[in-house]
Protein backbone atom coordinates (compact mmCIF):
# COMPACT_ATOMS: atom_id res chain seq x y z
CA UNK A 1 0.00 0.00 0.00
CA UNK A 2 2.81 2.42 0.89
CA UNK A 3 4.49 1.90 -2.47
CA UNK A 4 1.20 2.31 -4.26
CA UNK A 5 0.60 5.63 -2.52
CA UNK A 6 4.09 6.79 -3.43
CA UNK A 7 3.50 5.75 -7.01
CA UNK A 8 0.20 7.62 -7.17
CA UNK A 9 1.80 10.67 -5.57
CA UNK A 10 4.53 10.54 -8.20
CA UNK A 11 2.06 10.25 -11.09
CA UNK A 12 0.05 13.19 -9.80
CA UNK A 13 3.14 15.27 -9.25
CA UNK A 14 4.54 14.76 -12.73
CA UNK A 15 1.21 15.10 -14.51
CA UNK A 16 0.04 18.39 -16.01
CA UNK A 17 -3.56 17.50 -16.76
CA UNK A 18 -5.44 15.00 -14.64
CA UNK A 19 -8.74 13.46 -15.74
CA UNK A 20 -10.57 12.01 -12.76
CA UNK A 21 -13.32 9.65 -13.84
CA UNK A 22 -15.50 8.82 -10.85
CA UNK A 23 -18.59 6.86 -9.92
CA UNK A 24 -20.75 6.11 -6.88
CA UNK A 25 -17.78 4.76 -4.88
CA UNK A 26 -16.40 8.30 -4.70
CA UNK A 27 -19.34 9.40 -2.53
CA UNK A 28 -19.85 6.35 -0.30
CA UNK A 29 -17.47 7.85 2.27
CA UNK A 30 -19.84 10.83 2.38
CA UNK A 31 -22.59 8.45 3.49
CA UNK A 32 -24.30 8.08 0.11
CA UNK A 33 -25.13 4.53 -0.97
CA UNK A 34 -23.65 3.15 -4.17
CA UNK A 35 -25.65 0.87 -6.45
CA UNK A 36 -24.21 -2.60 -6.51
CA UNK A 37 -22.55 -3.26 -3.16
CA UNK A 38 -24.31 -5.06 -0.30
CA UNK A 39 -25.92 -1.84 0.93
CA UNK A 40 -26.31 -0.45 -2.59
CA UNK A 41 -29.53 1.12 -3.81
CA UNK A 42 -30.07 -1.47 -6.55
CA UNK A 43 -29.18 -4.38 -4.29
CA UNK A 44 -31.79 -3.18 -1.79
CA UNK A 45 -34.40 -2.82 -4.53
CA UNK A 46 -33.70 -6.29 -5.87
CA UNK A 47 -34.10 -7.71 -2.35
CA UNK A 48 -37.67 -6.43 -2.61
CA UNK A 49 -38.06 -7.98 -6.06
CA UNK A 50 -37.96 -4.55 -7.70
CA UNK A 51 -36.09 -4.18 -10.98
CA UNK A 52 -34.02 -0.95 -10.82
CA UNK A 53 -33.92 -0.66 -14.62
CA UNK A 54 -37.70 -0.52 -14.65
CA UNK A 55 -38.32 1.39 -11.42
CA UNK A 56 -35.70 4.03 -12.17
CA UNK A 57 -36.84 4.55 -15.75
CA UNK A 58 -38.51 7.54 -17.35
CA UNK A 59 -41.36 5.34 -18.48
CA UNK A 60 -42.10 4.18 -14.94
CA UNK A 61 -42.01 7.77 -13.68
CA UNK A 62 -44.58 8.83 -16.27
CA UNK A 63 -46.84 5.79 -15.89
CA UNK A 64 -46.63 5.39 -12.10
CA UNK A 65 -45.67 8.78 -10.67
CA UNK A 66 -47.19 8.01 -7.23
CA UNK A 67 -45.03 4.93 -6.88
CA UNK A 68 -41.97 6.58 -8.44
CA UNK A 69 -41.99 9.56 -6.08
CA UNK A 70 -42.87 7.59 -2.97
CA UNK A 71 -39.99 7.91 -0.50
CA UNK A 72 -38.02 4.66 -0.38
CA UNK A 73 -37.50 3.18 3.05
CA UNK A 74 -33.75 2.71 2.83
CA UNK A 75 -33.30 6.45 3.18
CA UNK A 76 -30.36 6.20 5.49
CA UNK A 77 -28.41 8.75 3.49
CA UNK A 78 -27.60 12.03 5.18
CA UNK A 79 -29.94 14.89 4.34
CA UNK A 80 -27.10 17.19 3.44
CA UNK A 81 -24.07 15.13 2.42
CA UNK A 82 -20.62 16.65 2.78
CA UNK A 83 -17.59 16.18 0.54
CA UNK A 84 -15.11 13.59 1.81
CA UNK A 85 -11.31 13.46 1.67
CA UNK A 86 -11.44 12.38 -1.98
CA UNK A 87 -13.48 15.37 -3.15
CA UNK A 88 -11.41 17.71 -0.97
CA UNK A 89 -8.07 16.45 -2.26
CA UNK A 90 -9.04 17.01 -5.90
CA UNK A 91 -10.38 20.49 -5.18
CA UNK A 92 -7.27 21.42 -3.25
CA UNK A 93 -5.01 20.12 -6.01
CA UNK A 94 -6.80 22.38 -8.48
CA UNK A 95 -6.54 25.30 -6.08
CA UNK A 96 -2.77 24.77 -5.99
CA UNK A 97 -2.69 25.20 -9.76
CA UNK A 98 -3.04 21.68 -11.17
CA UNK A 99 -5.32 21.25 -14.19
CA UNK A 100 -7.82 18.77 -12.73
CA UNK A 101 -10.83 17.74 -14.79
CA UNK A 102 -13.58 15.77 -13.14
CA UNK A 103 -15.93 13.58 -15.11
CA UNK A 104 -18.46 12.08 -12.76
CA UNK A 105 -21.35 9.65 -12.95
CA UNK A 106 -22.62 11.06 -9.65
CA UNK A 107 -25.42 13.60 -9.40
CA UNK A 108 -24.70 14.76 -5.83
CA UNK A 109 -22.64 17.90 -6.53
CA UNK A 110 -20.04 17.04 -3.89
CA UNK A 111 -17.08 17.88 -6.14
CA UNK A 112 -18.43 21.38 -6.66
CA UNK A 113 -19.24 21.70 -2.98
CA UNK A 114 -15.61 20.84 -2.20
CA UNK A 115 -14.53 23.59 -4.59
CA UNK A 116 -13.72 21.84 -7.88
CA UNK A 117 -14.29 24.13 -10.84
CA UNK A 118 -14.31 21.77 -13.82
CA UNK A 119 -16.89 19.08 -13.24
CA UNK A 120 -18.72 17.29 -16.04
CA UNK A 121 -21.81 15.56 -14.66
CA UNK A 122 -22.59 12.77 -17.11
CA UNK A 123 -25.85 11.78 -15.44
CA UNK A 124 -27.12 15.24 -14.59
CA UNK A 125 -27.59 16.61 -11.08
CA UNK A 126 -30.01 16.30 -8.20
CA UNK A 127 -29.98 20.01 -7.31
CA UNK A 128 -31.96 21.33 -10.24
CA UNK A 129 -35.70 20.61 -10.51
CA UNK A 130 -37.95 21.53 -13.41
CA UNK A 131 -41.45 21.00 -14.77
CA UNK A 132 -41.44 18.57 -17.70
CA UNK A 133 -44.24 20.51 -19.43
CA UNK A 134 -43.21 24.14 -19.21
CA UNK A 135 -39.66 23.99 -17.94
CA UNK A 136 -40.35 26.20 -14.88
CA UNK A 137 -37.65 25.66 -12.30
CA UNK A 138 -38.43 24.99 -8.66
CA UNK A 139 -36.01 25.22 -5.73
CA UNK A 140 -35.94 21.95 -3.79
CA UNK A 141 -37.64 23.46 -0.73
CA UNK A 142 -40.49 24.90 -2.76
CA UNK A 143 -41.55 21.96 -4.89
CA UNK A 144 -45.36 21.81 -4.89
CA UNK A 145 -46.96 18.35 -4.58
CA UNK A 146 -50.45 17.19 -5.49
CA UNK A 147 -52.70 15.26 -3.10
CA UNK A 148 -51.05 11.97 -4.07
CA UNK A 149 -47.67 13.46 -3.10
CA UNK A 150 -46.43 13.67 -6.69
CA UNK A 151 -44.41 16.82 -7.39
CA UNK A 152 -46.47 18.79 -9.90
CA UNK A 153 -46.37 22.22 -11.45
CA UNK A 154 -49.41 24.25 -10.35
CA UNK A 155 -49.49 26.03 -13.71
CA UNK A 156 -49.92 23.07 -16.04
CA UNK A 157 -49.89 20.00 -13.79
CA UNK A 158 -46.62 18.78 -15.34
CA UNK A 159 -44.40 16.48 -13.29
CA UNK A 160 -41.55 18.27 -11.56
CA UNK A 161 -38.42 16.18 -11.70
CA UNK A 162 -34.74 16.35 -10.88
CA UNK A 163 -32.36 16.98 -13.76
CA UNK A 164 -30.91 13.47 -13.59
CA UNK A 165 -30.67 10.87 -16.34
CA UNK A 166 -33.06 7.97 -15.79
CA UNK A 167 -32.96 4.58 -17.46
CA UNK A 168 -34.27 4.96 -20.99
CA UNK A 169 -33.03 8.54 -21.33
CA UNK A 170 -30.14 9.86 -23.37
CA UNK A 171 -27.32 11.92 -21.96
CA UNK A 172 -27.56 15.67 -22.52
CA UNK A 173 -26.28 16.72 -25.94
CA UNK A 174 -22.69 17.84 -25.79
CA UNK A 175 -21.92 16.26 -22.44
CA UNK A 176 -20.34 13.16 -23.90
CA UNK A 177 -18.23 15.17 -26.34
CA UNK A 178 -17.01 17.42 -23.56
CA UNK A 179 -16.04 14.41 -21.44
CA UNK A 180 -14.22 12.77 -24.39
CA UNK A 181 -12.37 15.97 -25.13
CA UNK A 182 -11.19 16.35 -21.53
CA UNK A 183 -10.14 12.72 -21.24
CA UNK A 184 -8.35 12.75 -24.59
CA UNK A 185 -6.38 15.84 -23.64
CA UNK A 186 -5.18 14.59 -20.22
CA UNK A 187 -1.90 12.90 -19.40
CA UNK A 188 -3.08 11.05 -16.27
CA UNK A 189 -6.37 9.20 -15.99
CA UNK A 190 -7.66 8.21 -12.57
CA UNK A 191 -10.66 5.88 -12.63
CA UNK A 192 -12.22 5.76 -9.18
CA UNK A 193 -15.19 4.22 -7.42
CA UNK A 194 -16.87 2.85 -10.51
CA UNK A 195 -17.41 -0.61 -11.90
CA UNK A 196 -17.26 0.87 -15.41
CA UNK A 197 -20.19 -1.38 -16.20
CA UNK A 198 -22.60 1.34 -17.33
CA UNK A 199 -22.59 3.14 -20.63
CA UNK A 200 -20.91 5.54 -21.36
CA UNK A 201 -18.25 4.85 -18.74
CA UNK A 202 -16.58 1.97 -20.49
CA UNK A 203 -16.46 3.63 -23.91
CA UNK A 204 -15.30 7.03 -22.63
CA UNK A 205 -11.99 5.87 -21.22
CA UNK A 206 -10.96 4.58 -24.65
CA UNK A 207 -10.32 8.18 -25.65
CA UNK A 208 -7.43 8.51 -23.25
CA UNK A 209 -4.11 8.77 -25.06
CA UNK A 210 -1.96 10.05 -22.17
CA UNK A 211 0.68 8.17 -20.24
CA UNK A 212 -0.61 6.73 -16.94
CA UNK A 213 -3.86 5.10 -15.89
CA UNK A 214 -4.68 4.54 -12.21
CA UNK A 215 -7.66 2.60 -10.87
CA UNK A 216 -8.86 3.17 -7.31
CA UNK A 217 -11.72 0.80 -6.59
CA UNK A 218 -12.46 -1.55 -3.74
CA UNK A 219 -13.00 -4.48 -6.05
CA UNK A 220 -10.53 -5.05 -8.88
CA UNK A 221 -11.78 -4.21 -12.37
CA UNK A 222 -11.23 -6.00 -15.64
CA UNK A 223 -10.33 -3.23 -18.06
CA UNK A 224 -9.53 -4.02 -21.65
CA UNK A 225 -9.81 -0.60 -23.21
CA UNK A 226 -6.79 1.04 -21.60
CA UNK A 227 -3.62 -0.29 -20.03
CA UNK A 228 -3.74 0.16 -16.27
CA UNK A 229 -0.45 1.13 -14.59
CA UNK A 230 -1.56 1.10 -10.96
CA UNK A 231 -4.52 -0.45 -9.13
CA UNK A 232 -5.41 0.47 -5.57
CA UNK A 233 -8.19 -1.59 -3.97
CA UNK A 234 -8.95 0.83 -1.12
CA UNK A 235 -11.68 3.43 -0.56
CA UNK A 236 -11.12 6.56 -2.68
CA UNK A 237 -11.19 9.12 0.13
CA UNK A 238 -8.95 7.03 2.34
CA UNK A 239 -6.44 6.70 -0.51
CA UNK A 240 -6.35 10.42 -1.25
CA UNK A 241 -6.10 11.30 2.42
CA UNK A 242 -2.67 9.63 2.43
CA UNK A 243 -1.34 11.91 -0.30
CA UNK A 244 0.24 15.32 0.08
CA UNK A 245 -1.28 18.12 -1.92
CA UNK A 246 1.31 19.90 -3.94
CA UNK A 247 0.70 20.69 -7.54
ZN1 LIG B 1 -45.21 23.55 -15.66
Coordinates of C-alpha atoms and ligand atoms in Angstrom, one line a residue:
X1 CA 0.0 0.0 0.0
X2 CA 2.8 2.4 0.9
X3 CA 4.5 1.9 -2.5
X4 CA 1.2 2.3 -4.3
X5 CA 0.6 5.6 -2.5
X6 CA 4.1 6.8 -3.4
X7 CA 3.5 5.7 -7.0
X8 CA 0.2 7.6 -7.2
X9 CA 1.8 10.7 -5.6
X10 CA 4.5 10.5 -8.2
X11 CA 2.1 10.3 -11.1
X12 CA 0.0 13.2 -9.8
X13 CA 3.1 15.3 -9.3
X14 CA 4.5 14.8 -12.7
X15 CA 1.2 15.1 -14.5
X16 CA 0.0 18.4 -16.0
X17 CA -3.6 17.5 -16.8
X18 CA -5.4 15.0 -14.6
X19 CA -8.7 13.5 -15.7
X20 CA -10.6 12.0 -12.8
X21 CA -13.3 9.6 -13.8
X22 CA -15.5 8.8 -10.9
X23 CA -18.6 6.9 -9.9
X24 CA -20.7 6.1 -6.9
X25 CA -17.8 4.8 -4.9
X26 CA -16.4 8.3 -4.7
X27 CA -19.3 9.4 -2.5
X28 CA -19.8 6.4 -0.3
X29 CA -17.5 7.9 2.3
X30 CA -19.8 10.8 2.4
X31 CA -22.6 8.5 3.5
X32 CA -24.3 8.1 0.1
X33 CA -25.1 4.5 -1.0
X34 CA -23.7 3.2 -4.2
X35 CA -25.6 0.9 -6.5
X36 CA -24.2 -2.6 -6.5
X37 CA -22.5 -3.3 -3.2
X38 CA -24.3 -5.1 -0.3
X39 CA -25.9 -1.8 0.9
X40 CA -26.3 -0.5 -2.6
X41 CA -29.5 1.1 -3.8
X42 CA -30.1 -1.5 -6.6
X43 CA -29.2 -4.4 -4.3
X44 CA -31.8 -3.2 -1.8
X45 CA -34.4 -2.8 -4.5
X46 CA -33.7 -6.3 -5.9
X47 CA -34.1 -7.7 -2.4
X48 CA -37.7 -6.4 -2.6
X49 CA -38.1 -8.0 -6.1
X50 CA -38.0 -4.5 -7.7
X51 CA -36.1 -4.2 -11.0
X52 CA -34.0 -1.0 -10.8
X53 CA -33.9 -0.7 -14.6
X54 CA -37.7 -0.5 -14.7
X55 CA -38.3 1.4 -11.4
X56 CA -35.7 4.0 -12.2
X57 CA -36.8 4.5 -15.8
X58 CA -38.5 7.5 -17.3
X59 CA -41.4 5.3 -18.5
X60 CA -42.1 4.2 -14.9
X61 CA -42.0 7.8 -13.7
X62 CA -44.6 8.8 -16.3
X63 CA -46.8 5.8 -15.9
X64 CA -46.6 5.4 -12.1
X65 CA -45.7 8.8 -10.7
X66 CA -47.2 8.0 -7.2
X67 CA -45.0 4.9 -6.9
X68 CA -42.0 6.6 -8.4
X69 CA -42.0 9.6 -6.1
X70 CA -42.9 7.6 -3.0
X71 CA -40.0 7.9 -0.5
X72 CA -38.0 4.7 -0.4
X73 CA -37.5 3.2 3.1
X74 CA -33.7 2.7 2.8
X75 CA -33.3 6.4 3.2
X76 CA -30.4 6.2 5.5
X77 CA -28.4 8.7 3.5
X78 CA -27.6 12.0 5.2
X79 CA -29.9 14.9 4.3
X80 CA -27.1 17.2 3.4
X81 CA -24.1 15.1 2.4
X82 CA -20.6 16.6 2.8
X83 CA -17.6 16.2 0.5
X84 CA -15.1 13.6 1.8
X85 CA -11.3 13.5 1.7
X86 CA -11.4 12.4 -2.0
X87 CA -13.5 15.4 -3.1
X88 CA -11.4 17.7 -1.0
X89 CA -8.1 16.5 -2.3
X90 CA -9.0 17.0 -5.9
X91 CA -10.4 20.5 -5.2
X92 CA -7.3 21.4 -3.2
X93 CA -5.0 20.1 -6.0
X94 CA -6.8 22.4 -8.5
X95 CA -6.5 25.3 -6.1
X96 CA -2.8 24.8 -6.0
X97 CA -2.7 25.2 -9.8
X98 CA -3.0 21.7 -11.2
X99 CA -5.3 21.2 -14.2
X100 CA -7.8 18.8 -12.7
X101 CA -10.8 17.7 -14.8
X102 CA -13.6 15.8 -13.1
X103 CA -15.9 13.6 -15.1
X104 CA -18.5 12.1 -12.8
X105 CA -21.3 9.7 -13.0
X106 CA -22.6 11.1 -9.7
X107 CA -25.4 13.6 -9.4
X108 CA -24.7 14.8 -5.8
X109 CA -22.6 17.9 -6.5
X110 CA -20.0 17.0 -3.9
X111 CA -17.1 17.9 -6.1
X112 CA -18.4 21.4 -6.7
X113 CA -19.2 21.7 -3.0
X114 CA -15.6 20.8 -2.2
X115 CA -14.5 23.6 -4.6
X116 CA -13.7 21.8 -7.9
X117 CA -14.3 24.1 -10.8
X118 CA -14.3 21.8 -13.8
X119 CA -16.9 19.1 -13.2
X120 CA -18.7 17.3 -16.0
X121 CA -21.8 15.6 -14.7
X122 CA -22.6 12.8 -17.1
X123 CA -25.8 11.8 -15.4
X124 CA -27.1 15.2 -14.6
X125 CA -27.6 16.6 -11.1
X126 CA -30.0 16.3 -8.2
X127 CA -30.0 20.0 -7.3
X128 CA -32.0 21.3 -10.2
X129 CA -35.7 20.6 -10.5
X130 CA -37.9 21.5 -13.4
X131 CA -41.4 21.0 -14.8
X132 CA -41.4 18.6 -17.7
X133 CA -44.2 20.5 -19.4
X134 CA -43.2 24.1 -19.2
X135 CA -39.7 24.0 -17.9
X136 CA -40.3 26.2 -14.9
X137 CA -37.6 25.7 -12.3
X138 CA -38.4 25.0 -8.7
X139 CA -36.0 25.2 -5.7
X140 CA -35.9 22.0 -3.8
X141 CA -37.6 23.5 -0.7
X142 CA -40.5 24.9 -2.8
X143 CA -41.5 22.0 -4.9
X144 CA -45.4 21.8 -4.9
X145 CA -47.0 18.4 -4.6
X146 CA -50.5 17.2 -5.5
X147 CA -52.7 15.3 -3.1
X148 CA -51.0 12.0 -4.1
X149 CA -47.7 13.5 -3.1
X150 CA -46.4 13.7 -6.7
X151 CA -44.4 16.8 -7.4
X152 CA -46.5 18.8 -9.9
X153 CA -46.4 22.2 -11.4
X154 CA -49.4 24.3 -10.3
X155 CA -49.5 26.0 -13.7
X156 CA -49.9 23.1 -16.0
X157 CA -49.9 20.0 -13.8
X158 CA -46.6 18.8 -15.3
X159 CA -44.4 16.5 -13.3
X160 CA -41.6 18.3 -11.6
X161 CA -38.4 16.2 -11.7
X162 CA -34.7 16.3 -10.9
X163 CA -32.4 17.0 -13.8
X164 CA -30.9 13.5 -13.6
X165 CA -30.7 10.9 -16.3
X166 CA -33.1 8.0 -15.8
X167 CA -33.0 4.6 -17.5
X168 CA -34.3 5.0 -21.0
X169 CA -33.0 8.5 -21.3
X170 CA -30.1 9.9 -23.4
X171 CA -27.3 11.9 -22.0
X172 CA -27.6 15.7 -22.5
X173 CA -26.3 16.7 -25.9
X174 CA -22.7 17.8 -25.8
X175 CA -21.9 16.3 -22.4
X176 CA -20.3 13.2 -23.9
X177 CA -18.2 15.2 -26.3
X178 CA -17.0 17.4 -23.6
X179 CA -16.0 14.4 -21.4
X180 CA -14.2 12.8 -24.4
X181 CA -12.4 16.0 -25.1
X182 CA -11.2 16.4 -21.5
X183 CA -10.1 12.7 -21.2
X184 CA -8.3 12.7 -24.6
X185 CA -6.4 15.8 -23.6
X186 CA -5.2 14.6 -20.2
X187 CA -1.9 12.9 -19.4
X188 CA -3.1 11.1 -16.3
X189 CA -6.4 9.2 -16.0
X190 CA -7.7 8.2 -12.6
X191 CA -10.7 5.9 -12.6
X192 CA -12.2 5.8 -9.2
X193 CA -15.2 4.2 -7.4
X194 CA -16.9 2.9 -10.5
X195 CA -17.4 -0.6 -11.9
X196 CA -17.3 0.9 -15.4
X197 CA -20.2 -1.4 -16.2
X198 CA -22.6 1.3 -17.3
X199 CA -22.6 3.1 -20.6
X200 CA -20.9 5.5 -21.4
X201 CA -18.3 4.9 -18.7
X202 CA -16.6 2.0 -20.5
X203 CA -16.5 3.6 -23.9
X204 CA -15.3 7.0 -22.6
X205 CA -12.0 5.9 -21.2
X206 CA -11.0 4.6 -24.7
X207 CA -10.3 8.2 -25.7
X208 CA -7.4 8.5 -23.3
X209 CA -4.1 8.8 -25.1
X210 CA -2.0 10.0 -22.2
X211 CA 0.7 8.2 -20.2
X212 CA -0.6 6.7 -16.9
X213 CA -3.9 5.1 -15.9
X214 CA -4.7 4.5 -12.2
X215 CA -7.7 2.6 -10.9
X216 CA -8.9 3.2 -7.3
X217 CA -11.7 0.8 -6.6
X218 CA -12.5 -1.6 -3.7
X219 CA -13.0 -4.5 -6.0
X220 CA -10.5 -5.1 -8.9
X221 CA -11.8 -4.2 -12.4
X222 CA -11.2 -6.0 -15.6
X223 CA -10.3 -3.2 -18.1
X224 CA -9.5 -4.0 -21.7
X225 CA -9.8 -0.6 -23.2
X226 CA -6.8 1.0 -21.6
X227 CA -3.6 -0.3 -20.0
X228 CA -3.7 0.2 -16.3
X229 CA -0.4 1.1 -14.6
X230 CA -1.6 1.1 -11.0
X231 CA -4.5 -0.4 -9.1
X232 CA -5.4 0.5 -5.6
X233 CA -8.2 -1.6 -4.0
X234 CA -8.9 0.8 -1.1
X235 CA -11.7 3.4 -0.6
X236 CA -11.1 6.6 -2.7
X237 CA -11.2 9.1 0.1
X238 CA -8.9 7.0 2.3
X239 CA -6.4 6.7 -0.5
X240 CA -6.4 10.4 -1.3
X241 CA -6.1 11.3 2.4
X242 CA -2.7 9.6 2.4
X243 CA -1.3 11.9 -0.3
X244 CA 0.2 15.3 0.1
X245 CA -1.3 18.1 -1.9
X246 CA 1.3 19.9 -3.9
X247 CA 0.7 20.7 -7.5
Ligands
LIG1 ZN1 -45.2 23.6 -15.7

